[in-house]
């Protein structure tokens, strides 16, 4: 039984190589569910592609992936506000800090660890070097020092450093929204922070960016030639072109059901005569979990309302489809299996067949990954996974 991710690795690798040309020295972002591929797998790919620096979401991910390879640097993107452990007394890690509280917490936490007897660092009687990136506030309004804060950062660092912990500012970091921000506005914010960097510490010339097109990125690099820019890439790197991946679920069982007959976890009555189709993939795989959608305009609004209304009568469109038509859930999915209701008269899949399934790659967890060859690629290209409202798809295409 499997929810399977089919990956055309040759084409995917080619895209990763092209990305290196567009964004030389980019930093791969490896976090969460590993964009559907798994963090360990992405870390191995990053190593294979000779990446020395990676960015992870959390300190827990840094601990896990630090073991995998010999990355020279692992950047932790999310600020740390929970106590660190002795396992974190390692070099080669850089923490993102976007407020005075975060700075203080991080230094204090390390200082406490170092004060404990028996740590290697205290035995060697050397100062622990804590590498940080100063996170700059952007229009994202997500973590980051404001421009007003900027002047006081050196004092704050001086104030919090201890004999045991030396704070090393490795550079700056700025995260832009994906939508509704012009290239000029992005450049202006970069420029503001470049000026701050010049004032507070002219020797620091490193700045990490995100969410810029190759042309925008090139323009930034050309405009500030003395700054050492790198871009962080997650979605655009691993999932830019979804024709690389195909997601499928195996049919495990098919059982006839009469109208009004009870079935399943919830012992619901079947609204129609037909078949229950049991397929691989449930909530544990991210099936039936959708991020809240953002309605923009009447069409989105109408679509979301229609789904909401159908939900009121226990009709939930599933992400599984057969012969080009979306199938309906018979009951809400649970753990590793989903149950679909195929009314009599509609094409009925057989056990062992694979059904295409539309999943949001940032919530999906697959049972297995299959590397496909060129012949299968042709098929892949005809079925790209749409990027928006992935799980909802198009109700019009569903079996009535
Ligand atoms: C997740 C993340 C990225 C990558 O984001 P994508 O939208 O997946 O490309 C870049 N920068 C920061 C700070 C992040 O947290």
mmCIF file of C-alpha atoms and ligand atoms in Angstrom:
data_model
loop_
_atom_site.group_PDB
_atom_site.id
_atom_site.type_symbol
_atom_site.label_atom_id
_atom_site.label_comp_id
_atom_site.label_asym_id
_atom_site.label_seq_id
_atom_site.Cartn_x
_atom_site.Cartn_y
_atom_site.Cartn_z
ATOM 1 C CA UNK A 1 0.000 0.000 0.000
ATOM 2 C CA UNK A 2 1.472 3.296 -0.902
ATOM 3 C CA UNK A 3 1.015 6.930 -1.412
ATOM 4 C CA UNK A 4 3.792 7.432 -3.929
ATOM 5 C CA UNK A 5 5.837 10.347 -5.097
ATOM 6 C CA UNK A 6 7.216 9.786 -8.585
ATOM 7 C CA UNK A 7 10.194 11.991 -9.227
ATOM 8 C CA UNK A 8 11.883 12.626 -12.527
ATOM 9 C CA UNK A 9 15.228 13.121 -10.931
ATOM 10 C CA UNK A 10 17.187 13.860 -14.068
ATOM 11 C CA UNK A 11 14.985 16.782 -14.962
ATOM 12 C CA UNK A 12 14.806 17.915 -11.353
ATOM 13 C CA UNK A 13 18.597 17.904 -11.090
ATOM 14 C CA UNK A 14 18.842 19.864 -14.310
ATOM 15 C CA UNK A 15 16.537 22.493 -12.832
ATOM 16 C CA UNK A 16 18.681 22.649 -9.691
ATOM 17 C CA UNK A 17 21.768 23.186 -11.854
ATOM 18 C CA UNK A 18 20.020 25.932 -13.801
ATOM 19 C CA UNK A 19 19.037 27.549 -10.517
ATOM 20 C CA UNK A 20 22.733 27.744 -9.616
ATOM 21 C CA UNK A 21 23.283 29.738 -12.805
ATOM 22 C CA UNK A 22 20.429 32.124 -12.013
ATOM 23 C CA UNK A 23 21.359 32.541 -8.368
ATOM 24 C CA UNK A 24 25.060 31.726 -7.919
ATOM 25 C CA UNK A 25 25.831 30.588 -4.389
ATOM 26 C CA UNK A 26 22.183 30.213 -3.389
ATOM 27 C CA UNK A 27 21.351 28.631 -0.045
ATOM 28 C CA UNK A 28 18.911 25.699 -0.211
ATOM 29 C CA UNK A 29 16.123 25.865 2.379
ATOM 30 C CA UNK A 30 15.388 22.461 3.925
ATOM 31 C CA UNK A 31 12.606 22.496 6.468
ATOM 32 C CA UNK A 32 9.215 21.203 7.567
ATOM 33 C CA UNK A 33 8.150 18.148 5.628
ATOM 34 C CA UNK A 34 11.043 18.707 3.229
ATOM 35 C CA UNK A 35 8.693 20.126 0.599
ATOM 36 C CA UNK A 36 7.223 16.612 0.200
ATOM 37 C CA UNK A 37 10.607 14.968 -0.401
ATOM 38 C CA UNK A 38 11.701 14.746 3.240
ATOM 39 C CA UNK A 39 14.452 16.780 4.866
ATOM 40 C CA UNK A 40 17.023 13.996 4.881
ATOM 41 C CA UNK A 41 16.601 13.401 1.180
ATOM 42 C CA UNK A 42 16.942 17.103 0.376
ATOM 43 C CA UNK A 43 20.046 17.337 2.557
ATOM 44 C CA UNK A 44 21.619 14.501 0.598
ATOM 45 C CA UNK A 45 20.747 16.200 -2.684
ATOM 46 C CA UNK A 46 22.241 19.466 -1.388
ATOM 47 C CA UNK A 47 25.461 17.640 -0.536
ATOM 48 C CA UNK A 48 25.517 15.984 -3.929
ATOM 49 C CA UNK A 49 25.131 19.430 -5.488
ATOM 50 C CA UNK A 50 28.179 20.567 -3.481
ATOM 51 C CA UNK A 51 26.245 22.897 -1.233
ATOM 52 C CA UNK A 52 28.200 23.784 1.876
ATOM 53 C CA UNK A 53 25.639 26.089 3.453
ATOM 54 C CA UNK A 54 22.000 25.172 4.026
ATOM 55 C CA UNK A 55 19.151 26.876 5.852
ATOM 56 C CA UNK A 56 16.729 24.976 8.082
ATOM 57 C CA UNK A 57 13.547 26.125 9.787
ATOM 58 C CA UNK A 58 14.115 25.192 13.393
ATOM 59 C CA UNK A 59 16.932 24.344 15.748
ATOM 60 C CA UNK A 60 15.536 20.787 15.975
ATOM 61 C CA UNK A 61 15.999 20.432 12.235
ATOM 62 C CA UNK A 62 19.545 21.755 12.562
ATOM 63 C CA UNK A 63 20.250 19.006 15.108
ATOM 64 C CA UNK A 64 18.866 16.320 12.791
ATOM 65 C CA UNK A 65 20.488 17.494 9.592
ATOM 66 C CA UNK A 66 23.767 18.451 11.219
ATOM 67 C CA UNK A 67 24.380 14.729 11.588
ATOM 68 C CA UNK A 68 23.819 13.950 7.928
ATOM 69 C CA UNK A 69 26.535 15.768 6.200
ATOM 70 C CA UNK A 70 29.495 17.950 6.478
ATOM 71 C CA UNK A 71 27.833 21.259 5.845
ATOM 72 C CA UNK A 72 30.140 24.099 6.760
ATOM 73 C CA UNK A 73 27.200 26.138 7.978
ATOM 74 C CA UNK A 74 23.593 25.440 8.937
ATOM 75 C CA UNK A 75 21.476 28.579 9.214
ATOM 76 C CA UNK A 76 18.491 28.391 11.564
ATOM 77 C CA UNK A 77 15.771 30.623 10.120
ATOM 78 C CA UNK A 78 13.266 30.728 12.961
ATOM 79 C CA UNK A 79 14.244 32.631 16.091
ATOM 80 C CA UNK A 80 14.973 30.435 19.117
ATOM 81 C CA UNK A 81 12.922 31.115 22.249
ATOM 82 C CA UNK A 82 13.166 27.721 23.968
ATOM 83 C CA UNK A 83 16.132 26.445 25.960
ATOM 84 C CA UNK A 84 18.978 24.903 24.013
ATOM 85 C CA UNK A 85 20.678 21.662 24.956
ATOM 86 C CA UNK A 86 24.282 20.491 25.210
ATOM 87 C CA UNK A 87 23.905 19.034 21.721
ATOM 88 C CA UNK A 88 23.746 22.614 20.516
ATOM 89 C CA UNK A 89 27.266 23.405 21.681
ATOM 90 C CA UNK A 90 28.601 22.908 18.190
ATOM 91 C CA UNK A 91 30.290 25.165 15.694
ATOM 92 C CA UNK A 92 29.028 25.755 12.169
ATOM 93 C CA UNK A 93 25.577 26.885 13.144
ATOM 94 C CA UNK A 94 24.152 30.370 12.591
ATOM 95 C CA UNK A 95 21.053 31.639 14.363
ATOM 96 C CA UNK A 96 18.631 34.222 13.054
ATOM 97 C CA UNK A 97 17.923 36.944 15.587
ATOM 98 C CA UNK A 98 15.260 39.570 14.964
ATOM 99 C CA UNK A 99 14.704 41.261 18.313
ATOM 100 C CA UNK A 100 16.464 42.243 21.491
ATOM 101 C CA UNK A 101 14.522 39.576 23.422
ATOM 102 C CA UNK A 102 15.623 36.886 20.987
ATOM 103 C CA UNK A 103 19.234 38.025 21.243
ATOM 104 C CA UNK A 104 19.127 38.008 25.007
ATOM 105 C CA UNK A 105 17.426 34.612 25.184
ATOM 106 C CA UNK A 106 19.923 32.960 22.870
ATOM 107 C CA UNK A 107 23.000 34.318 24.635
ATOM 108 C CA UNK A 108 21.615 33.520 28.099
ATOM 109 C CA UNK A 109 20.704 30.007 27.060
ATOM 110 C CA UNK A 110 24.210 29.319 25.761
ATOM 111 C CA UNK A 111 25.800 30.975 28.739
ATOM 112 C CA UNK A 112 23.831 28.726 31.099
ATOM 113 C CA UNK A 113 24.872 25.617 29.180
ATOM 114 C CA UNK A 114 28.493 26.672 29.224
ATOM 115 C CA UNK A 115 28.381 27.406 32.916
ATOM 116 C CA UNK A 116 27.411 23.782 33.567
ATOM 117 C CA UNK A 117 30.295 21.601 34.534
ATOM 118 C CA UNK A 118 31.650 19.134 32.057
ATOM 119 C CA UNK A 119 30.982 20.909 28.802
ATOM 120 C CA UNK A 120 33.808 20.626 26.343
ATOM 121 C CA UNK A 121 33.905 24.354 25.838
ATOM 122 C CA UNK A 122 34.257 25.185 29.490
ATOM 123 C CA UNK A 123 36.879 22.457 29.959
ATOM 124 C CA UNK A 124 38.906 23.906 27.127
ATOM 125 C CA UNK A 125 38.405 27.309 28.664
ATOM 126 C CA UNK A 126 37.672 28.938 25.312
ATOM 127 C CA UNK A 127 34.967 31.403 24.510
ATOM 128 C CA UNK A 128 32.012 29.980 22.599
ATOM 129 C CA UNK A 129 31.422 31.825 19.361
ATOM 130 C CA UNK A 130 27.737 32.384 18.755
ATOM 131 C CA UNK A 131 27.130 33.213 15.101
ATOM 132 C CA UNK A 132 24.036 35.252 14.418
ATOM 133 C CA UNK A 133 22.345 36.828 11.435
ATOM 134 C CA UNK A 134 20.541 40.062 12.118
ATOM 135 C CA UNK A 135 17.070 39.723 10.739
ATOM 136 C CA UNK A 136 15.867 42.936 9.139
ATOM 137 C CA UNK A 137 12.214 43.809 9.234
ATOM 138 C CA UNK A 138 10.627 43.927 5.784
ATOM 139 C CA UNK A 139 7.030 44.536 4.719
ATOM 140 C CA UNK A 140 6.475 40.902 5.737
ATOM 141 C CA UNK A 141 6.290 42.185 9.308
ATOM 142 C CA UNK A 142 7.600 38.813 10.431
ATOM 143 C CA UNK A 143 10.546 38.725 12.840
ATOM 144 C CA UNK A 144 13.120 41.429 12.418
ATOM 145 C CA UNK A 145 14.749 44.508 13.881
ATOM 146 C CA UNK A 146 13.226 47.754 12.723
ATOM 147 C CA UNK A 147 15.412 50.405 11.126
ATOM 148 C CA UNK A 148 15.015 52.430 14.324
ATOM 149 C CA UNK A 149 16.369 49.505 16.364
ATOM 150 C CA UNK A 150 19.357 49.149 14.087
ATOM 151 C CA UNK A 151 21.564 51.825 15.645
ATOM 152 C CA UNK A 152 21.266 50.237 19.070
ATOM 153 C CA UNK A 153 22.080 46.674 18.041
ATOM 154 C CA UNK A 154 25.862 46.964 18.702
ATOM 155 C CA UNK A 155 25.144 48.230 22.240
ATOM 156 C CA UNK A 156 22.633 45.473 22.835
ATOM 157 C CA UNK A 157 25.191 42.892 21.746
ATOM 158 C CA UNK A 158 27.887 44.402 23.963
ATOM 159 C CA UNK A 159 25.480 44.451 26.845
ATOM 160 C CA UNK A 160 24.504 40.819 26.633
ATOM 161 C CA UNK A 161 27.796 39.125 25.760
ATOM 162 C CA UNK A 162 29.528 37.222 28.554
ATOM 163 C CA UNK A 163 33.001 35.859 29.228
ATOM 164 C CA UNK A 164 31.775 32.537 27.950
ATOM 165 C CA UNK A 165 29.744 33.645 24.914
ATOM 166 C CA UNK A 166 31.071 35.871 22.193
ATOM 167 C CA UNK A 167 28.464 37.092 19.688
ATOM 168 C CA UNK A 168 29.649 37.163 16.097
ATOM 169 C CA UNK A 169 27.420 38.947 13.583
ATOM 170 C CA UNK A 170 27.756 36.904 10.419
ATOM 171 C CA UNK A 171 25.597 39.195 8.351
ATOM 172 C CA UNK A 172 22.068 40.375 7.708
ATOM 173 C CA UNK A 173 18.988 38.594 6.531
ATOM 174 C CA UNK A 174 15.837 39.906 4.910
ATOM 175 C CA UNK A 175 12.714 37.986 3.899
ATOM 176 C CA UNK A 176 10.342 39.490 1.357
ATOM 177 C CA UNK A 177 6.683 38.738 0.656
ATOM 178 C CA UNK A 178 6.038 36.675 -2.441
ATOM 179 C CA UNK A 179 3.293 38.842 -3.813
ATOM 180 C CA UNK A 180 2.285 42.478 -4.167
ATOM 181 C CA UNK A 181 5.672 44.088 -3.674
ATOM 182 C CA UNK A 182 7.424 45.807 -6.555
ATOM 183 C CA UNK A 183 11.073 45.284 -7.431
ATOM 184 C CA UNK A 184 11.691 48.937 -6.589
ATOM 185 C CA UNK A 185 10.209 48.534 -3.122
ATOM 186 C CA UNK A 186 12.383 45.474 -2.509
ATOM 187 C CA UNK A 187 15.483 47.356 -3.630
ATOM 188 C CA UNK A 188 14.632 50.285 -1.415
ATOM 189 C CA UNK A 189 14.428 48.054 1.661
ATOM 190 C CA UNK A 190 17.698 46.345 0.780
ATOM 191 C CA UNK A 191 19.296 49.760 0.300
ATOM 192 C CA UNK A 192 18.055 50.969 3.694
ATOM 193 C CA UNK A 193 19.662 47.985 5.395
ATOM 194 C CA UNK A 194 22.881 48.229 3.382
ATOM 195 C CA UNK A 195 23.237 51.762 4.734
ATOM 196 C CA UNK A 196 22.574 50.521 8.256
ATOM 197 C CA UNK A 197 25.195 47.832 7.801
ATOM 198 C CA UNK A 198 27.696 50.468 6.655
ATOM 199 C CA UNK A 199 27.054 52.499 9.762
ATOM 200 C CA UNK A 200 26.992 49.838 12.424
ATOM 201 C CA UNK A 201 29.666 47.494 11.136
ATOM 202 C CA UNK A 202 31.264 48.250 7.752
ATOM 203 C CA UNK A 203 33.307 45.043 7.902
ATOM 204 C CA UNK A 204 30.186 42.893 7.605
ATOM 205 C CA UNK A 205 29.311 42.551 3.967
ATOM 206 C CA UNK A 206 27.091 39.471 3.939
ATOM 207 C CA UNK A 207 23.364 39.690 3.238
ATOM 208 C CA UNK A 208 20.861 36.891 2.698
ATOM 209 C CA UNK A 209 17.734 37.553 0.678
ATOM 210 C CA UNK A 210 14.631 35.668 -0.427
ATOM 211 C CA UNK A 211 11.798 35.824 -2.949
ATOM 212 C CA UNK A 212 13.443 37.751 -5.793
ATOM 213 C CA UNK A 213 13.254 36.794 -9.472
ATOM 214 C CA UNK A 214 16.587 36.056 -11.154
ATOM 215 C CA UNK A 215 16.448 39.483 -12.842
ATOM 216 C CA UNK A 216 15.666 41.273 -9.577
ATOM 217 C CA UNK A 217 18.422 39.370 -7.831
ATOM 218 C CA UNK A 218 20.945 40.235 -10.541
ATOM 219 C CA UNK A 219 19.949 43.904 -10.360
ATOM 220 C CA UNK A 220 20.583 43.898 -6.606
ATOM 221 C CA UNK A 221 23.956 42.181 -6.997
ATOM 222 C CA UNK A 222 24.982 44.729 -9.660
ATOM 223 C CA UNK A 223 23.809 47.697 -7.669
ATOM 224 C CA UNK A 224 25.773 46.887 -4.490
ATOM 225 C CA UNK A 225 28.937 45.199 -5.742
ATOM 226 C CA UNK A 226 30.695 45.320 -2.366
ATOM 227 C CA UNK A 227 27.984 43.313 -0.614
ATOM 228 C CA UNK A 228 28.190 39.530 -0.606
ATOM 229 C CA UNK A 229 24.598 38.541 -1.374
ATOM 230 C CA UNK A 230 23.102 35.065 -1.269
ATOM 231 C CA UNK A 231 19.513 34.093 -1.868
ATOM 232 C CA UNK A 232 17.637 31.452 0.096
ATOM 233 C CA UNK A 233 15.481 29.215 -2.054
ATOM 234 C CA UNK A 234 12.861 26.703 -0.961
ATOM 235 C CA UNK A 235 9.766 26.364 -3.105
ATOM 236 C CA UNK A 236 11.418 27.872 -6.172
ATOM 237 C CA UNK A 237 14.240 25.397 -5.891
ATOM 238 C CA UNK A 238 12.546 22.131 -4.982
ATOM 239 C CA UNK A 239 9.106 22.670 -6.477
ATOM 240 C CA UNK A 240 9.508 25.381 -9.094
ATOM 241 C CA UNK A 241 8.293 23.252 -11.909
ATOM 242 C CA UNK A 242 5.934 20.631 -10.665
ATOM 243 C CA UNK A 243 6.177 18.607 -13.832
ATOM 244 C CA UNK A 244 9.090 16.931 -12.033
ATOM 245 C CA UNK A 245 6.754 15.181 -9.678
ATOM 246 C CA UNK A 246 3.668 13.036 -9.898
ATOM 247 C CA UNK A 247 1.710 11.920 -6.889
ATOM 248 C CA UNK A 248 -0.337 8.720 -6.893
ATOM 249 C CA UNK A 249 -2.234 6.477 -4.529
ATOM 250 C CA UNK A 250 -2.775 2.741 -4.761
ATOM 251 C CA UNK A 251 -6.320 1.317 -4.604
ATOM 252 C CA UNK A 252 -6.322 -1.210 -1.766
ATOM 253 C CA UNK A 253 -9.873 -2.558 -1.835
ATOM 254 C CA UNK A 254 -13.254 -2.023 -3.470
ATOM 255 C CA UNK A 255 -16.550 -3.012 -1.794
ATOM 256 C CA UNK A 256 -20.126 -2.679 -3.009
ATOM 257 C CA UNK A 257 -22.526 -0.621 -0.905
ATOM 258 C CA UNK A 258 -26.283 -0.056 -1.081
ATOM 259 C CA UNK A 259 -28.017 3.241 -0.565
ATOM 260 C CA UNK A 260 -28.855 3.680 3.131
ATOM 261 C CA UNK A 261 -26.395 0.977 4.251
ATOM 262 C CA UNK A 262 -24.096 1.955 7.102
ATOM 263 C CA UNK A 263 -20.311 1.875 6.808
ATOM 264 C CA UNK A 264 -17.045 3.166 8.190
ATOM 265 C CA UNK A 265 -15.726 4.813 11.338
ATOM 266 C CA UNK A 266 -18.670 7.120 11.595
ATOM 267 C CA UNK A 267 -21.286 4.524 10.580
ATOM 268 C CA UNK A 268 -22.781 7.004 8.165
ATOM 269 C CA UNK A 269 -25.483 5.843 5.769
ATOM 270 C CA UNK A 270 -24.381 5.743 2.160
ATOM 271 C CA UNK A 271 -26.257 8.421 0.211
ATOM 272 C CA UNK A 272 -26.091 6.288 -2.948
ATOM 273 C CA UNK A 273 -25.654 2.796 -4.257
ATOM 274 C CA UNK A 274 -22.204 2.147 -5.644
ATOM 275 C CA UNK A 275 -18.808 1.178 -4.321
ATOM 276 C CA UNK A 276 -16.557 2.145 -1.479
ATOM 277 C CA UNK A 277 -13.014 2.486 -2.770
ATOM 278 C CA UNK A 278 -10.217 2.251 -0.203
ATOM 279 C CA UNK A 279 -7.062 4.089 -1.211
ATOM 280 C CA UNK A 280 -3.653 4.622 0.356
ATOM 281 C CA UNK A 281 -3.097 7.974 2.027
ATOM 282 C CA UNK A 282 -4.890 9.607 4.932
ATOM 283 C CA UNK A 283 -4.427 12.420 7.371
ATOM 284 C CA UNK A 284 -0.988 11.079 8.357
ATOM 285 C CA UNK A 285 0.055 11.729 4.768
ATOM 286 C CA UNK A 286 -1.483 15.176 4.650
ATOM 287 C CA UNK A 287 -4.583 14.051 2.735
ATOM 288 C CA UNK A 288 -7.588 16.187 3.562
ATOM 289 C CA UNK A 289 -5.493 18.789 5.318
ATOM 290 C CA UNK A 290 -5.597 22.059 3.565
ATOM 291 C CA UNK A 291 -4.202 25.416 4.455
ATOM 292 C CA UNK A 292 -6.841 28.123 4.715
ATOM 293 C CA UNK A 293 -7.313 29.567 1.252
ATOM 294 C CA UNK A 294 -7.150 33.268 0.545
ATOM 295 C CA UNK A 295 -10.092 34.401 -1.557
ATOM 296 C CA UNK A 296 -9.355 37.112 -4.079
ATOM 297 C CA UNK A 297 -12.276 38.053 -6.195
ATOM 298 C CA UNK A 298 -15.721 36.700 -6.878
ATOM 299 C CA UNK A 299 -14.629 33.448 -8.516
ATOM 300 C CA UNK A 300 -12.574 32.338 -5.518
ATOM 301 C CA UNK A 301 -15.313 33.433 -3.207
ATOM 302 C CA UNK A 302 -17.985 31.478 -5.087
ATOM 303 C CA UNK A 303 -15.818 28.391 -5.204
ATOM 304 C CA UNK A 304 -15.009 28.452 -1.500
ATOM 305 C CA UNK A 305 -18.653 29.026 -0.629
ATOM 306 C CA UNK A 306 -19.729 26.092 -2.796
ATOM 307 C CA UNK A 307 -17.291 23.782 -1.008
ATOM 308 C CA UNK A 308 -18.414 25.058 2.351
ATOM 309 C CA UNK A 309 -22.076 24.397 1.480
ATOM 310 C CA UNK A 310 -21.307 20.885 0.250
ATOM 311 C CA UNK A 311 -19.428 20.227 3.478
ATOM 312 C CA UNK A 312 -22.626 20.951 5.401
ATOM 313 C CA UNK A 313 -24.256 17.921 3.755
ATOM 314 C CA UNK A 314 -21.178 15.726 4.278
ATOM 315 C CA UNK A 315 -20.078 15.993 0.673
ATOM 316 C CA UNK A 316 -16.325 16.462 0.543
ATOM 317 C CA UNK A 317 -14.456 16.429 -2.702
ATOM 318 C CA UNK A 318 -11.359 14.274 -2.398
ATOM 319 C CA UNK A 319 -7.983 15.020 -3.968
ATOM 320 C CA UNK A 320 -8.080 11.616 -5.699
ATOM 321 C CA UNK A 321 -9.239 11.280 -9.280
ATOM 322 C CA UNK A 322 -9.962 8.523 -11.742
ATOM 323 C CA UNK A 323 -10.035 8.855 -15.538
ATOM 324 C CA UNK A 324 -9.831 12.617 -15.228
ATOM 325 C CA UNK A 325 -12.704 13.024 -12.739
ATOM 326 C CA UNK A 326 -12.389 13.919 -9.085
ATOM 327 C CA UNK A 327 -13.855 11.420 -6.615
ATOM 328 C CA UNK A 328 -15.777 12.188 -3.408
ATOM 329 C CA UNK A 329 -14.817 11.122 0.089
ATOM 330 C CA UNK A 330 -17.253 8.591 1.573
ATOM 331 C CA UNK A 331 -16.205 9.759 5.059
ATOM 332 C CA UNK A 332 -13.472 12.006 6.426
ATOM 333 C CA UNK A 333 -10.015 10.484 5.923
ATOM 334 C CA UNK A 334 -8.140 9.033 8.891
ATOM 335 C CA UNK A 335 -4.461 8.202 9.388
ATOM 336 C CA UNK A 336 -3.284 6.176 6.369
ATOM 337 C CA UNK A 337 -6.406 5.303 4.400
ATOM 338 C CA UNK A 338 -9.085 7.297 2.630
ATOM 339 C CA UNK A 339 -12.488 5.908 1.659
ATOM 340 C CA UNK A 340 -14.119 7.163 -1.524
ATOM 341 C CA UNK A 341 -17.669 6.659 -2.760
ATOM 342 C CA UNK A 342 -18.039 5.860 -6.440
ATOM 343 C CA UNK A 343 -21.718 5.823 -7.454
ATOM 344 C CA UNK A 344 -22.892 2.949 -9.641
ATOM 345 C CA UNK A 345 -22.534 3.724 -13.303
ATOM 346 C CA UNK A 346 -19.358 5.768 -12.844
ATOM 347 C CA UNK A 347 -16.006 4.230 -13.878
ATOM 348 C CA UNK A 348 -14.752 2.063 -11.036
ATOM 349 C CA UNK A 349 -11.033 1.609 -10.321
ATOM 350 C CA UNK A 350 -9.730 -1.875 -9.479
ATOM 351 C CA UNK A 351 -7.585 -2.885 -6.509
ATOM 352 C CA UNK A 352 -3.920 -2.338 -7.316
ATOM 353 C CA UNK A 353 -4.584 0.498 -9.745
ATOM 354 C CA UNK A 354 -2.983 3.858 -9.001
ATOM 355 C CA UNK A 355 -5.038 7.034 -8.854
ATOM 356 C CA UNK A 356 -3.580 10.501 -9.354
ATOM 357 C CA UNK A 357 -3.870 12.534 -6.167
ATOM 358 C CA UNK A 358 -3.429 16.278 -5.809
ATOM 359 C CA UNK A 359 -1.580 17.138 -2.655
ATOM 360 C CA UNK A 360 -0.107 20.278 -1.248
ATOM 361 C CA UNK A 361 3.580 19.427 -1.298
ATOM 362 C CA UNK A 362 4.293 21.382 1.865
ATOM 363 C CA UNK A 363 1.952 19.176 3.909
ATOM 364 C CA UNK A 364 2.307 15.846 2.099
ATOM 365 C CA UNK A 365 4.204 12.898 3.546
ATOM 366 C CA UNK A 366 4.679 10.037 1.116
ATOM 367 C CA UNK A 367 5.051 6.342 1.870
ATOM 368 C CA UNK A 368 7.577 5.921 -0.883
ATOM 369 C CA UNK A 369 9.476 7.814 -3.518
ATOM 370 C CA UNK A 370 9.995 6.403 -6.990
ATOM 371 C CA UNK A 371 12.615 7.737 -9.358
ATOM 372 C CA UNK A 372 11.198 7.617 -12.883
ATOM 373 C CA UNK A 373 12.906 7.440 -16.248
ATOM 374 C CA UNK A 374 12.294 9.420 -19.400
ATOM 375 C CA UNK A 375 9.332 7.408 -20.782
ATOM 376 C CA UNK A 376 7.270 8.217 -17.711
ATOM 377 C CA UNK A 377 8.313 11.853 -17.971
ATOM 378 C CA UNK A 378 6.075 12.326 -21.018
ATOM 379 C CA UNK A 379 3.089 11.376 -18.930
ATOM 380 C CA UNK A 380 4.217 13.693 -16.182
ATOM 381 C CA UNK A 381 4.286 16.716 -18.421
ATOM 382 C CA UNK A 382 0.679 16.342 -19.411
ATOM 383 C CA UNK A 383 -0.404 16.383 -15.775
ATOM 384 C CA UNK A 384 1.218 19.306 -14.023
ATOM 385 C CA UNK A 385 -0.001 19.859 -10.487
ATOM 386 C CA UNK A 386 -1.760 23.203 -10.206
ATOM 387 C CA UNK A 387 -0.229 25.464 -7.629
ATOM 388 C CA UNK A 388 -3.284 27.093 -6.102
ATOM 389 C CA UNK A 389 -6.078 25.519 -4.075
ATOM 390 C CA UNK A 390 -4.332 22.290 -4.838
ATOM 391 C CA UNK A 391 -6.568 20.027 -2.874
ATOM 392 C CA UNK A 392 -9.790 21.611 -3.950
ATOM 393 C CA UNK A 393 -9.204 21.369 -7.658
ATOM 394 C CA UNK A 394 -12.180 21.952 -9.858
ATOM 395 C CA UNK A 395 -15.567 20.735 -8.683
ATOM 396 C CA UNK A 396 -16.889 20.835 -12.229
ATOM 397 C CA UNK A 397 -14.528 18.021 -13.092
ATOM 398 C CA UNK A 398 -15.900 15.814 -10.317
ATOM 399 C CA UNK A 399 -18.233 12.887 -10.731
ATOM 400 C CA UNK A 400 -21.744 14.253 -10.133
HETATM 401 C C1 LIG B 1 10.987 29.251 4.372
HETATM 402 C C2 LIG B 1 11.854 30.398 4.163
HETATM 403 C C3 LIG B 1 12.405 30.623 2.880
HETATM 404 C C4 LIG B 1 12.051 29.781 1.697
HETATM 405 O O1 LIG B 1 10.714 30.036 1.431
HETATM 406 P P1 LIG B 1 9.936 29.421 0.194
HETATM 407 O O2 LIG B 1 8.719 30.255 0.105
HETATM 408 O O3 LIG B 1 9.643 27.997 0.529
HETATM 409 O O4 LIG B 1 10.821 29.538 -0.986
HETATM 410 C C5 LIG B 1 13.253 31.700 2.739
HETATM 411 N N1 LIG B 1 13.567 32.494 3.778
HETATM 412 C C6 LIG B 1 13.058 32.302 5.017
HETATM 413 C C7 LIG B 1 13.436 33.227 6.117
HETATM 414 C C8 LIG B 1 12.186 31.245 5.257
HETATM 415 O O5 LIG B 1 11.685 31.065 6.473
#
